[in-house]
């Protein structure tokens, strides 16, 4: 197998697991978890935020590991965490064990994506790198859709959610083994890099990007944490059991999220500022639909599709914006953006859980929609510029 296909397949498998069932599984199975473990909506928000805190920590550790040891170690560690965490969820006897399993599983997403840019840069010819990175990113959408489909089919067939998670754990272990083998050729000493100072990233021109990333972290994680439960608590969509109706969210979310693969072309056609506004408005409409029509087939499908498109395209759009702001520090600049997203991801679910407990799920989702709409209105074309300042220090 050529390096292109070997690394692309390894990255596809890793992101399918870590950004599929490992990162999305808690929200996908929240109706079942609430029933089995007697979890309140406020506790659910705390557990989700704990998991996204793991994602935040994983991003930081992954950067250090990649810089010192190369990309193989953080990727393998991430998949090991995913396998252990998913397996713990499958056998969890109580809420503390479930929470720890969710933390480990979601930690894996922070470890396992960004090092693939380094791995592909080392092992794939320059002309083929964009295609390889696109294949890696596709694993996210298809992993989410596959997890949703598995949950729907197994639940409708009367199969326990524990068996479903056991199958996810087996898939994660298989991905771990495959990546361990595929990445053997990129385990050498990392290339020397100049010392980089984080402070050069915190320039005034970068504040809008970090602000949008923070809002995106809140709105996207509130949706994936609570949308399925909102549908189940409202009675579900027609013809599907209430406790598995939320699976439709993740199926549509993942499949329509594949639109993210054409983000570059869309950005070229309409410009980055307009694309950012439209994506945040799509997020606002998505949350509003879940708040107002959670039992409508059309409402659920459109809501999930808009959210999937928003999440997949926004990730790429923020990378484009980061590249413009930090042309000399592309990897570190985008990591800073992801940390802003992760901060919003930590704070969003716990705040949303408390709001839902106090006011109800519908007002909570409407509040989330208002935040996304406000972020869309705040985007200005003047924010999108080539570089915050001419120096771009690297030492």
Coordinates of C-alpha atoms in Angstrom, one line a residue:
X1 CA 0.0 0.0 0.0
X2 CA 1.3 3.4 -0.9
X3 CA 2.0 6.0 1.8
X4 CA -0.9 8.1 0.6
X5 CA -3.5 5.3 1.1
X6 CA -1.9 3.9 4.2
X7 CA -1.9 7.2 6.0
X8 CA -5.2 8.3 4.6
X9 CA -6.9 5.1 5.7
X10 CA -5.3 5.3 9.1
X11 CA -6.4 8.9 9.6
X12 CA -9.9 8.1 8.3
X13 CA -10.2 5.2 10.9
X14 CA -8.9 7.3 13.7
X15 CA -11.2 10.3 13.2
X16 CA -14.2 8.1 12.5
X17 CA -13.7 6.6 16.0
X18 CA -12.5 9.6 18.0
X19 CA -14.9 12.2 16.5
X20 CA -17.7 9.6 16.0
X21 CA -18.8 7.4 18.9
X22 CA -16.0 8.6 21.3
X23 CA -16.9 12.3 21.0
X24 CA -20.6 12.1 20.1
X25 CA -21.7 8.9 21.9
X26 CA -22.7 10.6 25.1
X27 CA -25.2 12.9 23.4
X28 CA -26.4 10.1 21.1
X29 CA -27.2 7.7 24.0
X30 CA -28.2 10.3 26.6
X31 CA -31.9 9.2 26.7
X32 CA -30.7 5.7 27.6
X33 CA -28.1 7.0 30.1
X34 CA -30.7 9.2 31.8
X35 CA -33.0 6.2 32.2
X36 CA -30.5 3.7 33.5
X37 CA -28.4 6.0 35.7
X38 CA -31.1 8.4 36.7
X39 CA -29.2 11.4 35.3
X40 CA -30.8 14.8 35.6
X41 CA -30.4 17.3 32.7
X42 CA -28.1 19.4 34.9
X43 CA -25.9 16.3 35.7
X44 CA -25.9 15.5 31.9
X45 CA -24.5 19.0 31.3
X46 CA -21.8 18.5 33.8
X47 CA -20.7 15.1 32.4
X48 CA -20.7 16.5 28.8
X49 CA -18.6 19.5 29.9
X50 CA -16.2 17.1 31.7
X51 CA -15.8 15.2 28.5
X52 CA -15.1 18.4 26.5
X53 CA -12.6 19.4 29.2
X54 CA -10.8 16.1 28.3
X55 CA -10.8 17.3 24.7
X56 CA -9.2 20.6 25.8
X57 CA -6.5 18.8 27.8
X58 CA -5.9 16.3 24.9
X59 CA -5.2 19.2 22.5
X60 CA -2.5 20.6 24.8
X61 CA -0.8 17.2 25.5
X62 CA -1.0 16.3 21.8
X63 CA 0.9 19.4 20.8
X64 CA 3.7 18.7 23.3
X65 CA 3.9 15.0 22.3
X66 CA 4.0 15.8 18.5
X67 CA 6.7 18.4 19.0
X68 CA 8.9 16.1 21.0
X69 CA 8.2 12.6 19.8
X70 CA 6.5 13.0 16.4
X71 CA 2.8 12.2 15.4
X72 CA 2.6 8.5 16.1
X73 CA 2.7 8.7 19.9
X74 CA -0.3 11.1 20.4
X75 CA -2.4 9.3 17.8
X76 CA -1.8 5.9 19.4
X77 CA -2.4 7.3 22.9
X78 CA -5.6 9.0 21.7
X79 CA -7.0 5.7 20.3
X80 CA -5.9 3.8 23.4
X81 CA -7.9 6.3 25.5
X82 CA -10.9 6.0 23.1
X83 CA -10.8 2.2 23.4
X84 CA -10.5 2.2 27.2
X85 CA -13.1 4.9 27.6
X86 CA -15.7 3.3 25.3
X87 CA -15.2 -0.1 26.9
X88 CA -15.7 1.5 30.4
X89 CA -19.0 3.0 29.2
X90 CA -20.1 -0.4 27.9
X91 CA -19.7 -2.1 31.3
X92 CA -20.3 1.0 33.6
X93 CA -22.1 -0.2 36.8
X94 CA -22.7 3.4 38.1
X95 CA -22.5 7.1 37.2
X96 CA -18.9 7.7 38.3
X97 CA -17.6 4.9 36.1
X98 CA -19.8 6.2 33.2
X99 CA -18.4 9.7 33.7
X100 CA -14.8 8.5 33.7
X101 CA -15.4 6.5 30.5
X102 CA -16.9 9.5 28.8
X103 CA -13.9 11.6 29.9
X104 CA -11.4 9.1 28.4
X105 CA -13.4 8.6 25.2
X106 CA -13.7 12.4 24.5
X107 CA -10.0 13.0 25.5
X108 CA -9.1 11.0 22.4
X109 CA -10.5 13.6 20.0
X110 CA -8.0 16.1 21.3
X111 CA -5.1 13.7 20.7
X112 CA -5.9 12.2 17.4
X113 CA -6.6 14.8 14.7
X114 CA -4.0 17.5 14.5
X115 CA -1.0 15.1 14.5
X116 CA -2.2 13.7 11.2
X117 CA -1.2 17.0 9.5
X118 CA 2.3 16.3 10.6
X119 CA 2.2 12.7 9.7
X120 CA 0.9 13.4 6.2
X121 CA 3.4 16.2 5.8
X122 CA 6.2 13.7 6.5
X123 CA 4.9 10.7 4.5
X124 CA 2.9 12.0 1.5
X125 CA 4.1 14.0 -1.5
X126 CA 3.1 17.7 -1.5
X127 CA 0.7 17.5 -4.4
X128 CA -1.3 14.7 -2.8
X129 CA -1.5 16.1 0.8
X130 CA -4.7 18.1 0.4
X131 CA -6.5 14.9 -0.9
X132 CA -5.1 12.9 2.0
X133 CA -6.2 15.5 4.6
X134 CA -9.7 15.6 3.0
X135 CA -10.0 11.8 3.4
X136 CA -8.9 12.0 7.0
X137 CA -11.5 14.7 7.7
X138 CA -14.2 12.6 6.0
X139 CA -13.9 10.1 8.8
X140 CA -15.6 12.5 11.1
X141 CA -18.8 12.7 9.2
X142 CA -19.0 9.1 8.3
X143 CA -18.1 8.0 11.9
X144 CA -20.9 10.1 13.3
X145 CA -23.4 8.8 10.7
X146 CA -22.3 5.2 11.3
X147 CA -22.7 5.6 15.1
X148 CA -26.2 7.0 14.7
X149 CA -27.2 4.3 12.3
X150 CA -25.8 1.6 14.6
X151 CA -27.7 3.0 17.5
X152 CA -30.9 3.3 15.6
X153 CA -30.8 -0.2 14.1
X154 CA -29.7 -2.0 17.3
X155 CA -32.2 -0.2 19.5
X156 CA -35.1 -0.9 17.1
X157 CA -34.0 -4.5 17.1
X158 CA -34.0 -4.7 20.9
X159 CA -30.2 -4.9 21.3
X160 CA -28.8 -3.4 24.5
X161 CA -26.9 -0.1 24.3
X162 CA -24.1 -1.8 26.1
X163 CA -23.5 -4.2 23.2
X164 CA -23.5 -1.2 20.9
X165 CA -20.8 0.4 22.9
X166 CA -18.9 -2.9 23.1
X167 CA -18.9 -3.0 19.3
X168 CA -17.7 0.6 19.2
X169 CA -14.8 -0.4 21.6
X170 CA -13.9 -3.3 19.2
X171 CA -13.8 -0.9 16.3
X172 CA -11.6 1.5 18.3
X173 CA -9.2 -1.3 19.2
X174 CA -9.0 -2.3 15.5
X175 CA -8.3 1.3 14.5
X176 CA -5.6 1.5 17.3
X177 CA -3.8 -1.6 15.8
X178 CA -4.1 -0.3 12.3
X179 CA -2.6 3.1 13.2
X180 CA 0.1 1.5 15.2
X181 CA 1.2 -0.4 12.1
X182 CA 0.6 2.4 9.5
X183 CA 2.5 5.0 11.4
X184 CA 5.7 3.0 11.9
X185 CA 7.4 5.1 9.3
X186 CA 6.8 8.4 10.9
X187 CA 8.2 7.6 14.4
X188 CA 11.6 9.3 13.9
X189 CA 12.9 12.3 15.7
X190 CA 10.8 15.4 15.0
X191 CA 12.2 17.9 12.6
X192 CA 13.9 20.9 14.4
X193 CA 11.5 23.7 14.8
X194 CA 12.2 27.3 15.9
X195 CA 11.1 28.2 19.4
X196 CA 7.5 29.7 19.1
X197 CA 6.0 32.1 21.6
X198 CA 2.3 31.8 22.2
X199 CA 2.1 35.5 22.9
X200 CA 2.5 36.4 19.2
X201 CA -0.9 34.8 18.6
X202 CA -2.8 37.0 21.1
X203 CA -2.9 40.1 18.9
X204 CA -5.9 42.4 18.7
X205 CA -6.7 41.3 15.1
X206 CA -7.1 37.7 16.4
X207 CA -9.8 38.5 19.0
X208 CA -12.7 38.2 16.6
X209 CA -11.5 34.7 15.4
X210 CA -11.1 33.5 19.0
X211 CA -14.5 35.0 19.9
X212 CA -16.2 33.2 17.0
X213 CA -14.4 30.0 17.9
X214 CA -15.6 30.3 21.5
X215 CA -19.3 30.9 20.5
X216 CA -19.0 28.0 18.0
X217 CA -17.7 25.8 20.8
X218 CA -20.7 26.6 22.9
X219 CA -23.5 26.3 20.3
X220 CA -22.1 23.1 18.6
X221 CA -21.6 21.2 21.8
X222 CA -24.9 22.2 23.3
X223 CA -26.5 20.8 20.2
X224 CA -24.7 17.4 20.1
X225 CA -25.1 17.0 23.9
X226 CA -28.8 17.6 24.2
X227 CA -30.5 17.4 20.8
X228 CA -31.2 13.7 21.0
X229 CA -32.6 14.0 24.6
X230 CA -34.8 17.0 23.6
X231 CA -36.4 14.8 20.9
X232 CA -36.8 11.8 23.2
X233 CA -38.3 13.9 26.0
X234 CA -40.8 15.5 23.5
X235 CA -42.0 12.1 22.5
X236 CA -39.9 11.3 19.5
X237 CA -40.7 11.5 15.7
X238 CA -43.5 9.5 14.2
X239 CA -42.8 5.8 13.6
X240 CA -39.6 5.7 15.6
X241 CA -39.3 4.8 19.4
X242 CA -38.9 8.0 21.4
X243 CA -35.6 6.9 23.0
X244 CA -33.9 6.3 19.7
X245 CA -35.4 9.1 17.6
X246 CA -32.4 11.2 18.4
X247 CA -30.3 8.8 16.3
X248 CA -31.8 10.5 13.3
X249 CA -30.0 13.7 14.4
X250 CA -26.6 12.0 14.2
X251 CA -27.3 10.2 10.9
X252 CA -28.4 13.4 9.1
X253 CA -25.7 15.4 10.9
X254 CA -22.9 13.1 9.7
X255 CA -24.2 12.5 6.1
X256 CA -24.9 16.2 5.3
X257 CA -21.7 17.2 7.1
X258 CA -19.9 15.8 4.1
X259 CA -20.7 19.1 2.4
X260 CA -17.7 20.3 4.4
X261 CA -15.5 18.8 1.8
X262 CA -16.4 21.6 -0.6
X263 CA -15.8 24.4 1.9
X264 CA -12.8 25.7 -0.1
X265 CA -14.8 26.1 -3.3
X266 CA -17.7 27.8 -1.4
X267 CA -15.3 30.2 0.3
X268 CA -13.8 31.1 -3.0
X269 CA -17.2 31.7 -4.5
X270 CA -18.8 33.9 -1.8
X271 CA -15.9 35.1 0.4
X272 CA -15.0 34.1 3.9
X273 CA -17.0 36.8 5.8
X274 CA -20.3 35.8 4.1
X275 CA -19.6 32.1 4.6
X276 CA -19.0 32.6 8.3
X277 CA -22.2 34.6 8.7
X278 CA -24.3 32.0 6.9
X279 CA -22.8 29.2 8.9
X280 CA -23.6 30.8 12.2
X281 CA -27.2 31.6 11.0
X282 CA -27.5 27.9 10.0
X283 CA -26.5 27.0 13.5
X284 CA -29.1 29.4 14.9
X285 CA -31.9 28.0 12.7
X286 CA -30.8 24.5 13.6
X287 CA -31.1 25.1 17.4
X288 CA -34.4 27.0 16.9
X289 CA -36.0 24.0 15.0
X290 CA -35.0 21.6 17.8
X291 CA -36.5 23.9 20.3
X292 CA -39.8 24.5 18.5
X293 CA -40.5 21.3 16.4
X294 CA -38.6 18.4 18.0
X295 CA -41.2 15.8 16.9
X296 CA -41.4 16.8 13.2
X297 CA -39.5 14.6 10.7
X298 CA -38.8 17.7 8.5
X299 CA -37.8 19.8 11.5
X300 CA -35.4 17.2 12.9
X301 CA -33.8 16.3 9.5
X302 CA -33.4 20.0 8.5
X303 CA -32.1 20.9 12.0
X304 CA -29.5 18.1 12.1
X305 CA -28.4 18.7 8.5
X306 CA -27.9 22.4 9.1
X307 CA -25.9 21.7 12.2
X308 CA -23.7 19.1 10.5
X309 CA -23.0 21.5 7.6
X310 CA -22.2 24.2 10.1
X311 CA -19.8 22.1 12.2
X312 CA -17.9 20.6 9.3
X313 CA -17.7 23.8 7.2
X314 CA -17.0 26.1 10.2
X315 CA -14.0 24.0 11.2
X316 CA -12.5 24.5 7.7
X317 CA -13.5 28.2 7.6
X318 CA -11.8 28.9 10.9
X319 CA -8.7 27.1 9.6
X320 CA -8.7 29.5 6.5
X321 CA -9.1 32.5 8.8
X322 CA -6.3 31.3 11.0
X323 CA -4.0 30.8 8.0
X324 CA -4.6 34.4 7.0
X325 CA -3.9 35.7 10.4
X326 CA -0.9 33.6 11.2
X327 CA 0.8 32.6 7.9
X328 CA 4.1 32.0 9.7
X329 CA 2.6 29.9 12.5
X330 CA -0.1 27.8 10.8
X331 CA -0.1 24.8 13.2
X332 CA 0.2 26.7 16.4
X333 CA -2.3 29.4 15.3
X334 CA -5.0 26.8 14.5
X335 CA -4.3 25.0 17.8
X336 CA -5.0 28.3 19.6
X337 CA -8.3 28.6 17.7
X338 CA -9.2 25.0 18.7
X339 CA -8.4 25.9 22.3
X340 CA -10.9 28.7 22.1
X341 CA -13.4 26.3 20.7
X342 CA -12.6 23.8 23.4
X343 CA -13.1 26.5 26.1
X344 CA -16.6 27.2 24.8
X345 CA -17.2 23.4 24.6
X346 CA -16.4 23.0 28.3
X347 CA -18.6 25.9 29.4
X348 CA -21.5 25.4 27.0
X349 CA -23.0 22.1 28.1
X350 CA -22.8 22.8 31.9
X351 CA -24.4 26.2 31.5
X352 CA -27.0 24.7 29.1
X353 CA -27.8 21.9 31.5
X354 CA -28.4 24.4 34.3
X355 CA -30.6 26.6 32.0
X356 CA -32.6 23.6 30.9
X357 CA -33.1 22.5 34.5
X358 CA -34.4 25.9 35.5
X359 CA -36.4 27.0 32.4
X360 CA -36.8 23.9 30.2
X361 CA -35.1 22.5 27.1
X362 CA -37.0 24.6 24.6
X363 CA -35.9 28.0 26.1
X364 CA -32.4 26.7 26.5
X365 CA -32.2 25.8 22.8
X366 CA -33.7 29.2 21.8
X367 CA -31.1 30.9 23.9
X368 CA -28.4 28.9 22.0
X369 CA -30.0 30.0 18.7
X370 CA -29.8 33.7 19.8
X371 CA -26.1 33.3 20.7
X372 CA -25.4 31.9 17.2
X373 CA -27.4 34.7 15.5
X374 CA -25.6 37.3 17.5
X375 CA -22.2 35.9 16.5
X376 CA -23.4 36.0 12.8
X377 CA -24.3 39.7 13.2
X378 CA -21.0 40.4 14.8
X379 CA -18.8 39.2 11.9
X380 CA -17.3 42.1 9.9
X381 CA -15.4 41.9 6.7
X382 CA -12.7 44.1 8.2
X383 CA -11.9 41.3 10.7
X384 CA -10.7 39.0 7.8
X385 CA -7.3 40.3 6.9
X386 CA -4.0 38.8 5.8
X387 CA -1.9 39.2 8.9
X388 CA -2.4 40.9 12.3
X389 CA 1.0 42.4 12.2
X390 CA 4.1 42.2 9.9
X391 CA 6.6 40.7 12.4
X392 CA 5.0 37.3 13.0
X393 CA 7.7 36.4 15.5
X394 CA 9.1 32.9 15.5
X395 CA 11.7 33.2 18.1

